[in-house]
Amino acid sequence: MVSPSLGAPTAGAPDQRWTPRLVISLASIVLMLEMLSISYIMIATALPSISKHYQTTQGAWLLTAFLLFGAMVAPLLGKLADLHGKRLVLLIAVFGAALGSLISAVAPSYGVLIVGRALTGFLVPCLFLSYSLIRDVFPPKTIALAVSIATSGMGLIAIPAPFITGWLVDGFGFRAIFWFALIALVVLGTLIRLTTPESPVRQQARLDIIGAVLLGAGIAGVLVGVSFGPTWGWAAASTLTYLIGGIILIGAWLVSASVLKEPLVDIKVLRQRSVAFTVTAAGCIYGVSGLYTMLLPMLVMTPAMLGLGYGFGTTAEGTAIFQAPLGLFTVLGGVIVGVLVGRANAKPRMMMAAGAVSAGIGCTLTAFSHDSKGLIILFGAFVGLGMGLGYAAVPNLLIEAVPPQLQASTASIAGVFQSIFPAILPVIAFAVMNNSYIAVFPPEVAQMLQGAVMYTSDGYKVAYLIAAATAVLCLVCALALPSRIKQLKVSGDEIVEADDLGEPEVPAYA
């Protein structure tokens, strides 16, 4: 049974404004979430060193394991948050991610490192757990800005992260990035515990264990099949087993969710146009981000002497001049959404559309011109702005559409999409790029490359166009959202739209 909130948020009185404790709370949450975003940067930058140390060609597992585990546990943690408290589950996830960082830092083998990276995937559900918690305990007038900043960051770590990563990798080795993450997560988890109140909002229901197993295993099957299809072969028995098995399990979950009275995620909520297009748009914008940020270090670290029409031979630390502007404009996009939605009553769907356009333009321009440092930085700014606008629009859209009691479990599906798209897009892009790699180099160049694969300029062009096409899909989803979103309401055992209850429709943060 779905019940109303057990009480009003302790920090939600209309007359409350920003206080020192509230600022520290938000800063702690933001910095913790920035650990999620810089995880991509750190791994992409350290990947050559990691692959060389462990003598492996399976570097893709470092990202796949992270996203796979995060997507698997997201629905379960979302439901647990609605049942037992969002801060409690958030802190458990932070602890799990810290444990994963510790295992990664001391990993004696590549297999152990993968286990550590998988556990670090607990950071993935931290995203929706954080803005769901903010929605419950922050003063209403601060919510739009707070969730926008939380999802796009303040740049306190994200902007200097490329410099920090390069310094750590070049000066202390790849293990230093995991020690850095461990220390940061422990400190930030402690600050969140001390400064952020627990949400009083609860959903009275039983935990759907069967649904959690079916959905988690189904997502895992699809992601593994898609991630390793290019390696195993798309027609290989192993690939088809994972793909078909995953699809069957997800189908079984949909059936069980339609039948059970208290499912893991209410299908009626997901069928709503405002929710379905929001989670799809979220997956698209995060997919663009994941692919773009993975390609960027590879592009600029390629030696210029190869004459491939791209590449500047930068060091790990040198990639910072390309990545820092990306982070800066991501922050700027988030602030723009927070200010316009919170104070000017701008529509989050239009912010999402603007983000898709900006990211699409940046990816397209990069596809056709990636041989100039200045232009790559400029185009990256377009992509970063689009990322920030899109990141910040997602929670604001879900806050408008979904009641507090169902916020975390519904947002968990957005978290799943935000993991699946960044996992699938690189597979598609590299499947194309692997048909355009340079197989033969002069002996002296081949010795310098030590077996590293170099792609043609056209290969990168197609990869960036794939990112641009995904941004177009994000735009389509944003424009397909209702111009006037009706928030679902809980009435006894039923979930109904706001107008069905005869209540005025206002944004949750108004």
Short mmCIF file of C-alpha atoms in Angstrom, two decimals:
data_model
loop_
_atom_site.label_atom_id
_atom_site.label_comp_id
_atom_site.label_asym_id
_atom_site.label_seq_id
_atom_site.Cartn_x
_atom_site.Cartn_y
_atom_site.Cartn_z
CA MET A 1 0.00 0.00 0.00
CA VAL A 2 1.20 3.50 -0.79
CA SER A 3 0.73 5.93 2.05
CA PRO A 4 1.21 9.65 2.34
CA SER A 5 4.25 11.14 3.98
CA LEU A 6 4.60 10.39 7.67
CA GLY A 7 5.36 13.99 8.32
CA ALA A 8 6.44 17.25 6.81
CA PRO A 9 10.08 17.75 5.97
CA THR A 10 11.89 19.24 8.92
CA ALA A 11 13.69 21.78 6.77
CA GLY A 12 10.84 22.53 4.48
CA ALA A 13 9.15 25.46 6.16
CA PRO A 14 8.40 28.18 3.57
CA ASP A 15 10.11 30.90 5.60
CA GLN A 16 13.42 29.07 5.76
CA ARG A 17 16.24 30.24 3.53
CA TRP A 18 19.87 29.33 3.07
CA THR A 19 21.68 28.72 6.38
CA PRO A 20 25.33 27.80 7.03
CA ARG A 21 24.34 24.21 7.81
CA LEU A 22 22.26 24.01 4.64
CA VAL A 23 25.16 25.33 2.56
CA ILE A 24 27.56 22.77 4.06
CA SER A 25 24.98 20.03 3.47
CA LEU A 26 24.59 20.96 -0.19
CA ALA A 27 28.34 21.37 -0.68
CA SER A 28 28.94 17.91 0.80
CA ILE A 29 26.32 16.33 -1.46
CA VAL A 30 27.63 18.15 -4.51
CA LEU A 31 31.24 17.19 -3.87
CA MET A 32 30.20 13.57 -3.34
CA LEU A 33 28.34 13.58 -6.66
CA GLU A 34 31.29 15.23 -8.38
CA MET A 35 33.21 12.11 -7.40
CA LEU A 36 30.84 10.28 -9.74
CA SER A 37 31.57 12.58 -12.67
CA ILE A 38 35.33 12.70 -12.16
CA SER A 39 35.43 8.92 -11.90
CA TYR A 40 35.01 8.86 -15.69
CA ILE A 41 37.80 11.40 -16.13
CA MET A 42 40.18 9.59 -13.79
CA ILE A 43 39.65 6.16 -15.33
CA ALA A 44 39.88 7.45 -18.91
CA THR A 45 43.13 9.24 -18.07
CA ALA A 46 44.66 6.36 -16.09
CA LEU A 47 43.53 3.59 -18.48
CA PRO A 48 46.83 3.37 -20.42
CA SER A 49 48.79 2.98 -17.17
CA ILE A 50 46.34 0.44 -15.75
CA SER A 51 46.31 -1.65 -18.94
CA LYS A 52 50.10 -1.67 -19.08
CA HIS A 53 50.50 -2.60 -15.40
CA TYR A 54 48.09 -5.53 -15.52
CA GLN A 55 48.99 -6.50 -19.11
CA THR A 56 45.34 -6.54 -20.17
CA THR A 57 43.39 -5.56 -23.24
CA GLN A 58 40.08 -5.67 -21.34
CA GLY A 59 40.13 -2.04 -20.24
CA ALA A 60 36.45 -1.67 -21.12
CA TRP A 61 35.56 -3.64 -17.98
CA LEU A 62 36.65 -0.69 -15.83
CA LEU A 63 33.68 1.30 -17.12
CA THR A 64 31.33 -1.61 -17.76
CA ALA A 65 31.64 -3.08 -14.25
CA PHE A 66 31.04 0.36 -12.72
CA LEU A 67 27.92 1.07 -14.78
CA LEU A 68 26.66 -2.52 -14.68
CA PHE A 69 26.67 -2.75 -10.89
CA GLY A 70 25.24 0.76 -10.53
CA ALA A 71 22.37 -0.03 -12.88
CA MET A 72 21.68 -3.36 -11.16
CA VAL A 73 21.39 -1.96 -7.64
CA ALA A 74 19.68 1.34 -8.54
CA PRO A 75 16.05 0.07 -8.51
CA LEU A 76 16.57 -1.85 -5.27
CA LEU A 77 18.21 1.10 -3.49
CA GLY A 78 15.53 3.44 -4.81
CA LYS A 79 12.80 1.30 -3.31
CA LEU A 80 14.67 0.89 -0.02
CA ALA A 81 15.07 4.68 0.14
CA ASP A 82 11.32 5.19 -0.24
CA LEU A 83 10.69 2.59 2.46
CA HIS A 84 13.39 3.32 5.05
CA GLY A 85 14.79 6.79 4.39
CA LYS A 86 16.78 8.41 1.63
CA ARG A 87 19.70 9.62 3.75
CA LEU A 88 20.22 6.17 5.29
CA VAL A 89 20.38 4.47 1.90
CA LEU A 90 22.55 7.28 0.47
CA LEU A 91 25.12 6.80 3.24
CA ILE A 92 25.10 3.02 2.70
CA ALA A 93 25.81 3.64 -0.99
CA VAL A 94 28.65 6.07 -0.17
CA PHE A 95 30.17 3.47 2.19
CA GLY A 96 29.92 0.83 -0.55
CA ALA A 97 31.65 3.12 -3.05
CA ALA A 98 34.40 3.88 -0.52
CA LEU A 99 34.94 0.15 0.02
CA GLY A 100 35.19 -0.30 -3.75
CA SER A 101 37.83 2.44 -3.94
CA LEU A 102 39.85 0.74 -1.21
CA ILE A 103 39.74 -2.61 -3.01
CA SER A 104 40.78 -0.93 -6.26
CA ALA A 105 43.69 0.85 -4.58
CA VAL A 106 45.25 -2.36 -3.27
CA ALA A 107 44.12 -4.74 -6.06
CA PRO A 108 46.87 -7.35 -6.70
CA SER A 109 45.25 -8.50 -9.95
CA TYR A 110 43.05 -7.08 -12.67
CA GLY A 111 40.15 -9.27 -11.58
CA VAL A 112 40.23 -7.80 -8.07
CA LEU A 113 40.43 -4.31 -9.56
CA ILE A 114 37.24 -5.03 -11.53
CA VAL A 115 35.49 -6.11 -8.31
CA GLY A 116 36.53 -2.84 -6.69
CA ARG A 117 35.34 -0.81 -9.67
CA ALA A 118 32.02 -2.65 -9.59
CA LEU A 119 31.47 -1.73 -5.94
CA THR A 120 32.40 1.86 -6.72
CA GLY A 121 29.29 1.74 -8.93
CA PHE A 122 27.34 2.45 -5.75
CA LEU A 123 28.01 6.07 -6.75
CA VAL A 124 25.52 5.73 -9.62
CA PRO A 125 22.37 5.57 -7.44
CA CYS A 126 23.80 8.32 -5.21
CA LEU A 127 22.75 10.77 -7.92
CA PHE A 128 19.01 10.22 -7.71
CA LEU A 129 19.13 9.48 -3.97
CA SER A 130 20.68 12.91 -3.42
CA TYR A 131 18.17 15.00 -5.32
CA SER A 132 15.30 12.95 -3.90
CA LEU A 133 16.62 13.71 -0.41
CA ILE A 134 17.06 17.40 -1.23
CA ARG A 135 13.46 17.53 -2.44
CA ASP A 136 12.28 16.28 0.97
CA VAL A 137 14.43 18.24 3.44
CA PHE A 138 15.48 21.50 1.80
CA PRO A 139 13.32 24.67 1.99
CA PRO A 140 10.95 24.81 -1.01
CA LYS A 141 12.40 28.04 -2.38
CA THR A 142 15.88 26.51 -2.53
CA ILE A 143 15.02 23.14 -4.10
CA ALA A 144 15.24 24.01 -7.80
CA LEU A 145 18.66 25.64 -7.45
CA ALA A 146 19.91 22.98 -5.01
CA VAL A 147 19.04 19.97 -7.20
CA SER A 148 20.40 21.74 -10.29
CA ILE A 149 23.72 22.41 -8.58
CA ALA A 150 23.79 18.90 -7.11
CA THR A 151 23.39 17.21 -10.49
CA SER A 152 25.73 19.47 -12.46
CA GLY A 153 28.21 20.29 -9.70
CA MET A 154 29.84 23.44 -8.39
CA GLY A 155 33.15 22.76 -10.07
CA LEU A 156 35.01 22.57 -6.77
CA ILE A 157 36.39 19.20 -7.83
CA ALA A 158 35.11 18.72 -11.38
CA ILE A 159 37.03 21.70 -12.83
CA PRO A 160 40.42 20.99 -11.22
CA ALA A 161 39.86 17.19 -11.47
CA PRO A 162 41.79 16.82 -14.76
CA PHE A 163 44.78 18.62 -13.23
CA ILE A 164 44.53 16.54 -10.04
CA THR A 165 44.20 13.32 -12.05
CA GLY A 166 47.18 14.09 -14.26
CA TRP A 167 49.29 15.04 -11.24
CA LEU A 168 48.33 11.85 -9.38
CA VAL A 169 48.83 9.50 -12.33
CA ASP A 170 52.06 11.07 -13.58
CA GLY A 171 53.54 11.57 -10.11
CA PHE A 172 52.31 8.64 -8.01
CA GLY A 173 50.87 6.04 -10.38
CA PHE A 174 47.31 5.00 -11.15
CA ARG A 175 46.61 3.65 -7.63
CA ALA A 176 46.72 7.21 -6.30
CA ILE A 177 43.38 8.05 -7.93
CA PHE A 178 41.68 5.29 -5.91
CA TRP A 179 43.24 6.44 -2.63
CA PHE A 180 42.10 9.96 -3.44
CA ALA A 181 38.54 8.72 -4.02
CA LEU A 182 38.55 6.69 -0.79
CA ILE A 183 39.62 9.63 1.38
CA ALA A 184 37.18 12.01 -0.30
CA LEU A 185 34.19 9.66 0.07
CA VAL A 186 34.87 8.98 3.75
CA VAL A 187 35.12 12.70 4.54
CA LEU A 188 32.08 13.67 2.47
CA GLY A 189 29.95 10.82 3.80
CA THR A 190 30.71 11.98 7.33
CA LEU A 191 29.77 15.58 6.49
CA ILE A 192 26.48 14.48 4.93
CA ARG A 193 25.69 12.45 8.05
CA LEU A 194 26.34 15.47 10.29
CA THR A 195 24.64 18.22 8.28
CA THR A 196 21.77 16.66 6.33
CA PRO A 197 18.56 15.57 8.10
CA GLU A 198 16.81 12.34 7.23
CA SER A 199 13.71 12.53 5.07
CA PRO A 200 10.47 11.96 7.01
CA VAL A 201 8.73 10.83 3.80
CA ARG A 202 8.02 7.10 3.68
CA GLN A 203 6.16 4.68 1.48
CA GLN A 204 4.38 1.95 3.41
CA ALA A 205 4.87 -1.18 1.30
CA ARG A 206 6.64 -4.52 1.18
CA LEU A 207 9.95 -4.89 -0.60
CA ASP A 208 9.52 -6.67 -3.93
CA ILE A 209 12.51 -9.03 -3.78
CA ILE A 210 11.42 -11.00 -6.83
CA GLY A 211 11.13 -7.81 -8.87
CA ALA A 212 14.56 -6.64 -7.68
CA VAL A 213 16.18 -9.93 -8.76
CA LEU A 214 14.41 -10.04 -12.13
CA LEU A 215 15.13 -6.41 -13.04
CA GLY A 216 18.71 -6.41 -11.74
CA ALA A 217 19.61 -9.66 -13.49
CA GLY A 218 17.87 -8.55 -16.68
CA ILE A 219 19.78 -5.28 -16.79
CA ALA A 220 23.02 -7.15 -16.10
CA GLY A 221 22.39 -9.59 -18.94
CA VAL A 222 21.65 -6.90 -21.50
CA LEU A 223 24.64 -4.75 -20.48
CA VAL A 224 27.09 -7.66 -20.52
CA GLY A 225 25.81 -8.83 -23.90
CA VAL A 226 26.01 -5.38 -25.44
CA SER A 227 29.38 -4.54 -23.88
CA PHE A 228 31.15 -7.68 -25.02
CA GLY A 229 29.26 -8.47 -28.20
CA PRO A 230 32.03 -6.89 -30.32
CA THR A 231 34.65 -9.07 -28.57
CA TRP A 232 32.74 -12.35 -28.44
CA GLY A 233 30.92 -11.82 -31.73
CA TRP A 234 27.29 -10.75 -32.01
CA ALA A 235 26.22 -14.19 -33.19
CA ALA A 236 28.22 -16.03 -30.51
CA ALA A 237 26.29 -18.24 -28.11
CA SER A 238 27.57 -16.32 -25.07
CA THR A 239 26.44 -12.96 -26.47
CA LEU A 240 23.01 -14.21 -27.46
CA THR A 241 22.57 -15.97 -24.11
CA TYR A 242 23.19 -12.77 -22.18
CA LEU A 243 21.13 -10.58 -24.49
CA ILE A 244 18.11 -12.87 -24.87
CA GLY A 245 18.26 -13.96 -21.23
CA GLY A 246 18.38 -10.32 -20.08
CA ILE A 247 15.44 -9.34 -22.28
CA ILE A 248 13.39 -12.31 -21.01
CA LEU A 249 14.12 -11.38 -17.38
CA ILE A 250 13.15 -7.75 -17.95
CA GLY A 251 9.96 -8.95 -19.62
CA ALA A 252 9.26 -11.19 -16.62
CA TRP A 253 9.76 -8.18 -14.34
CA LEU A 254 7.27 -6.14 -16.36
CA VAL A 255 4.72 -8.93 -16.00
CA SER A 256 5.31 -9.28 -12.27
CA ALA A 257 5.16 -5.50 -11.76
CA SER A 258 1.80 -5.41 -13.54
CA VAL A 259 0.41 -8.18 -11.35
CA LEU A 260 1.85 -7.44 -7.92
CA LYS A 261 0.05 -4.98 -5.67
CA GLU A 262 3.32 -3.53 -4.34
CA PRO A 263 5.91 -3.79 -7.16
CA LEU A 264 9.50 -2.60 -7.06
CA VAL A 265 8.60 0.25 -9.42
CA ASP A 266 4.98 1.09 -10.21
CA ILE A 267 4.40 0.52 -13.93
CA LYS A 268 1.56 3.07 -13.92
CA VAL A 269 4.09 5.73 -13.05
CA LEU A 270 6.52 4.70 -15.80
CA ARG A 271 3.73 4.73 -18.38
CA GLN A 272 3.13 8.41 -17.75
CA ARG A 273 4.33 10.50 -20.68
CA SER A 274 6.07 12.94 -18.36
CA VAL A 275 8.10 10.14 -16.74
CA ALA A 276 8.79 7.94 -19.78
CA PHE A 277 10.25 10.74 -21.90
CA THR A 278 12.16 12.21 -18.96
CA VAL A 279 14.03 8.99 -18.18
CA THR A 280 14.76 8.44 -21.88
CA ALA A 281 16.07 11.98 -22.29
CA ALA A 282 18.17 11.47 -19.16
CA GLY A 283 19.74 8.37 -20.66
CA CYS A 284 20.49 10.23 -23.89
CA ILE A 285 22.22 13.23 -22.30
CA TYR A 286 24.28 11.01 -20.02
CA GLY A 287 25.11 8.81 -23.00
CA VAL A 288 26.43 11.83 -24.91
CA SER A 289 28.47 12.81 -21.88
CA GLY A 290 29.92 9.33 -21.37
CA LEU A 291 30.97 8.90 -24.99
CA TYR A 292 32.36 12.42 -25.41
CA THR A 293 34.42 12.33 -22.21
CA MET A 294 35.80 8.89 -23.12
CA LEU A 295 36.90 9.96 -26.59
CA LEU A 296 38.43 13.29 -25.59
CA PRO A 297 41.55 12.04 -23.72
CA MET A 298 42.21 9.42 -26.42
CA LEU A 299 42.00 12.09 -29.10
CA VAL A 300 44.32 14.64 -27.53
CA MET A 301 46.85 12.14 -26.10
CA THR A 302 47.53 10.63 -29.55
CA PRO A 303 51.06 11.65 -30.64
CA ALA A 304 51.01 14.49 -33.17
CA MET A 305 54.00 13.00 -34.98
CA LEU A 306 51.81 10.22 -36.38
CA GLY A 307 50.20 12.69 -38.76
CA LEU A 308 46.72 11.25 -38.39
CA GLY A 309 44.96 14.61 -38.67
CA TYR A 310 44.36 14.81 -34.92
CA GLY A 311 46.26 14.37 -31.67
CA PHE A 312 48.61 16.62 -29.74
CA GLY A 313 50.66 14.11 -27.74
CA THR A 314 49.57 15.53 -24.40
CA THR A 315 50.42 13.87 -21.09
CA ALA A 316 47.79 12.79 -18.58
CA GLU A 317 48.14 16.14 -16.83
CA GLY A 318 48.11 17.96 -20.15
CA THR A 319 44.59 16.73 -20.94
CA ALA A 320 43.36 19.08 -18.21
CA ILE A 321 43.33 22.10 -20.51
CA PHE A 322 40.74 20.30 -22.63
CA GLN A 323 38.69 18.75 -19.82
CA ALA A 324 38.54 21.66 -17.36
CA PRO A 325 36.45 23.92 -19.66
CA LEU A 326 34.05 21.00 -20.13
CA GLY A 327 33.55 20.84 -16.36
CA LEU A 328 33.29 24.62 -16.02
CA PHE A 329 30.49 24.91 -18.56
CA THR A 330 28.70 21.90 -17.07
CA VAL A 331 28.57 23.80 -13.79
CA LEU A 332 27.39 26.93 -15.60
CA GLY A 333 24.56 25.00 -17.27
CA GLY A 334 23.36 23.66 -13.92
CA VAL A 335 23.34 27.09 -12.34
CA ILE A 336 21.37 28.50 -15.28
CA VAL A 337 18.69 25.84 -14.85
CA GLY A 338 18.52 26.36 -11.09
CA VAL A 339 18.12 30.11 -11.39
CA LEU A 340 15.66 30.11 -14.29
CA VAL A 341 13.47 27.27 -12.99
CA GLY A 342 13.53 28.40 -9.37
CA ARG A 343 13.10 32.14 -9.87
CA ALA A 344 11.81 32.74 -13.38
CA ASN A 345 9.51 29.69 -13.52
CA ALA A 346 11.19 28.48 -16.70
CA LYS A 347 10.08 25.09 -17.99
CA PRO A 348 12.59 22.30 -17.24
CA ARG A 349 11.61 20.62 -20.52
CA MET A 350 12.89 23.65 -22.43
CA MET A 351 16.11 23.55 -20.43
CA MET A 352 16.51 19.90 -21.45
CA ALA A 353 15.84 20.82 -25.08
CA ALA A 354 18.39 23.63 -24.96
CA GLY A 355 20.93 21.26 -23.44
CA ALA A 356 20.38 18.72 -26.21
CA VAL A 357 20.87 21.41 -28.87
CA SER A 358 24.07 22.72 -27.27
CA ALA A 359 25.56 19.24 -26.81
CA GLY A 360 24.55 18.22 -30.33
CA ILE A 361 26.19 21.29 -31.85
CA GLY A 362 29.41 20.68 -29.89
CA CYS A 363 29.59 17.00 -30.91
CA THR A 364 28.88 17.77 -34.57
CA LEU A 365 31.49 20.49 -34.77
CA THR A 366 34.06 18.23 -33.09
CA ALA A 367 33.27 15.49 -35.61
CA PHE A 368 34.18 17.70 -38.55
CA SER A 369 37.06 19.63 -36.98
CA HIS A 370 39.28 18.02 -34.32
CA ASP A 371 42.75 19.09 -35.39
CA SER A 372 42.92 22.40 -33.50
CA LYS A 373 43.42 22.75 -29.75
CA GLY A 374 41.46 25.99 -29.56
CA LEU A 375 38.49 24.63 -31.50
CA ILE A 376 38.33 21.43 -29.46
CA ILE A 377 38.22 23.47 -26.26
CA LEU A 378 35.50 25.71 -27.73
CA PHE A 379 33.41 22.79 -28.97
CA GLY A 380 33.88 21.05 -25.62
CA ALA A 381 32.38 24.12 -23.96
CA PHE A 382 29.21 23.66 -26.03
CA VAL A 383 29.03 20.02 -24.99
CA GLY A 384 29.68 20.89 -21.33
CA LEU A 385 26.95 23.54 -21.33
CA GLY A 386 24.54 21.02 -22.83
CA MET A 387 25.50 18.43 -20.23
CA GLY A 388 24.90 20.88 -17.39
CA LEU A 389 21.51 21.99 -18.73
CA GLY A 390 20.45 18.38 -19.27
CA TYR A 391 21.76 17.06 -15.96
CA ALA A 392 19.93 19.75 -14.01
CA ALA A 393 16.70 19.45 -15.98
CA VAL A 394 16.22 15.75 -15.16
CA PRO A 395 15.60 16.03 -11.38
CA ASN A 396 13.48 19.15 -11.83
CA LEU A 397 11.29 17.27 -14.33
CA LEU A 398 10.91 14.28 -12.01
CA ILE A 399 10.14 16.52 -9.04
CA GLU A 400 7.34 18.07 -11.07
CA ALA A 401 5.94 14.72 -12.18
CA VAL A 402 6.30 12.33 -9.23
CA PRO A 403 5.10 12.57 -5.59
CA PRO A 404 7.66 12.43 -2.75
CA GLN A 405 6.63 8.92 -1.66
CA LEU A 406 7.59 7.48 -5.05
CA GLN A 407 10.44 9.84 -5.87
CA ALA A 408 13.46 7.60 -5.22
CA SER A 409 12.04 4.41 -6.74
CA THR A 410 10.91 6.25 -9.88
CA ALA A 411 14.14 8.21 -10.16
CA SER A 412 16.01 4.92 -9.90
CA ILE A 413 14.75 4.04 -13.40
CA ALA A 414 16.28 7.28 -14.64
CA GLY A 415 19.45 6.07 -12.95
CA VAL A 416 19.26 2.82 -14.87
CA PHE A 417 18.89 4.67 -18.18
CA GLN A 418 21.76 6.97 -17.17
CA SER A 419 23.94 3.88 -16.82
CA ILE A 420 22.75 1.89 -19.84
CA PHE A 421 23.21 4.63 -22.44
CA PRO A 422 26.84 5.47 -21.45
CA ALA A 423 27.59 1.74 -21.51
CA ILE A 424 26.03 1.07 -24.91
CA LEU A 425 27.13 4.14 -26.89
CA PRO A 426 30.90 3.51 -26.55
CA VAL A 427 30.33 -0.08 -27.70
CA ILE A 428 28.58 1.18 -30.83
CA ALA A 429 31.19 3.87 -31.42
CA PHE A 430 34.17 1.54 -30.99
CA ALA A 431 32.53 -1.12 -33.16
CA VAL A 432 32.65 1.46 -35.94
CA MET A 433 36.08 2.81 -35.04
CA ASN A 434 37.60 -0.67 -34.96
CA ASN A 435 36.91 -0.87 -38.67
CA SER A 436 39.05 2.20 -39.22
CA TYR A 437 42.11 1.69 -37.04
CA ILE A 438 45.67 2.02 -38.33
CA ALA A 439 47.13 -1.49 -38.47
CA VAL A 440 50.59 -0.77 -39.88
CA PHE A 441 53.21 1.73 -38.68
CA PRO A 442 56.93 2.02 -39.32
CA PRO A 443 58.91 -0.17 -36.87
CA GLU A 444 60.19 2.78 -34.82
CA VAL A 445 56.66 4.17 -34.43
CA ALA A 446 55.19 0.75 -33.60
CA GLN A 447 57.79 0.33 -30.87
CA MET A 448 56.89 3.71 -29.38
CA LEU A 449 53.18 2.87 -29.38
CA GLN A 450 53.77 -0.46 -27.56
CA GLY A 451 50.74 -2.08 -29.14
CA ALA A 452 48.33 0.81 -28.64
CA VAL A 453 45.58 1.03 -31.27
CA MET A 454 45.30 4.26 -33.24
CA TYR A 455 42.18 5.18 -35.16
CA THR A 456 41.75 7.20 -38.32
CA SER A 457 40.35 10.71 -38.27
CA ASP A 458 37.21 9.43 -40.00
CA GLY A 459 36.76 6.90 -37.20
CA TYR A 460 36.59 9.71 -34.65
CA LYS A 461 34.30 11.64 -36.96
CA VAL A 462 31.72 8.84 -36.97
CA ALA A 463 32.04 8.36 -33.20
CA TYR A 464 31.30 12.03 -32.51
CA LEU A 465 28.39 11.94 -34.97
CA ILE A 466 26.94 9.03 -32.98
CA ALA A 467 27.08 11.27 -29.91
CA ALA A 468 25.41 14.07 -31.91
CA ALA A 469 22.63 11.73 -33.07
CA THR A 470 22.01 10.76 -29.45
CA ALA A 471 21.68 14.45 -28.59
CA VAL A 472 19.04 14.76 -31.33
CA LEU A 473 17.11 11.88 -29.74
CA CYS A 474 17.34 13.72 -26.41
CA LEU A 475 15.87 16.81 -28.09
CA VAL A 476 12.98 14.77 -29.51
CA CYS A 477 12.21 13.36 -26.05
CA ALA A 478 12.34 16.81 -24.46
CA LEU A 479 9.93 18.27 -27.02
CA ALA A 480 7.62 15.26 -26.57
CA LEU A 481 7.18 16.06 -22.88
CA PRO A 482 3.85 17.69 -21.91
CA SER A 483 4.04 21.47 -21.87
CA ARG A 484 2.09 21.35 -18.62
CA ILE A 485 3.20 18.45 -16.42
CA LYS A 486 0.60 17.05 -14.04
CA GLN A 487 2.12 15.67 -10.87
CA LEU A 488 0.86 12.25 -9.86
CA LYS A 489 -0.74 12.08 -6.43
CA VAL A 490 -1.31 9.30 -3.93
CA SER A 491 -4.91 8.71 -2.87
CA GLY A 492 -5.26 5.66 -0.65
CA ASP A 493 -4.05 2.67 -2.68
CA GLU A 494 -4.34 4.49 -5.98
CA ILE A 495 -1.95 6.69 -7.92
CA VAL A 496 -3.83 9.43 -9.73
CA GLU A 497 -3.03 12.69 -11.49
CA ALA A 498 -3.23 15.97 -9.59
CA ASP A 499 -6.28 17.17 -11.51
CA ASP A 500 -8.17 13.99 -10.59
CA LEU A 501 -7.94 15.02 -6.95
CA GLY A 502 -9.21 18.48 -7.68
CA GLU A 503 -5.98 20.07 -6.45
CA PRO A 504 -4.25 23.03 -8.08
CA GLU A 505 -1.20 22.03 -10.07
CA VAL A 506 1.93 23.79 -8.88
CA PRO A 507 5.59 22.83 -9.05
CA ALA A 508 6.79 20.87 -6.02
CA TYR A 509 9.35 23.54 -5.24
CA ALA A 510 7.10 26.59 -5.62
#
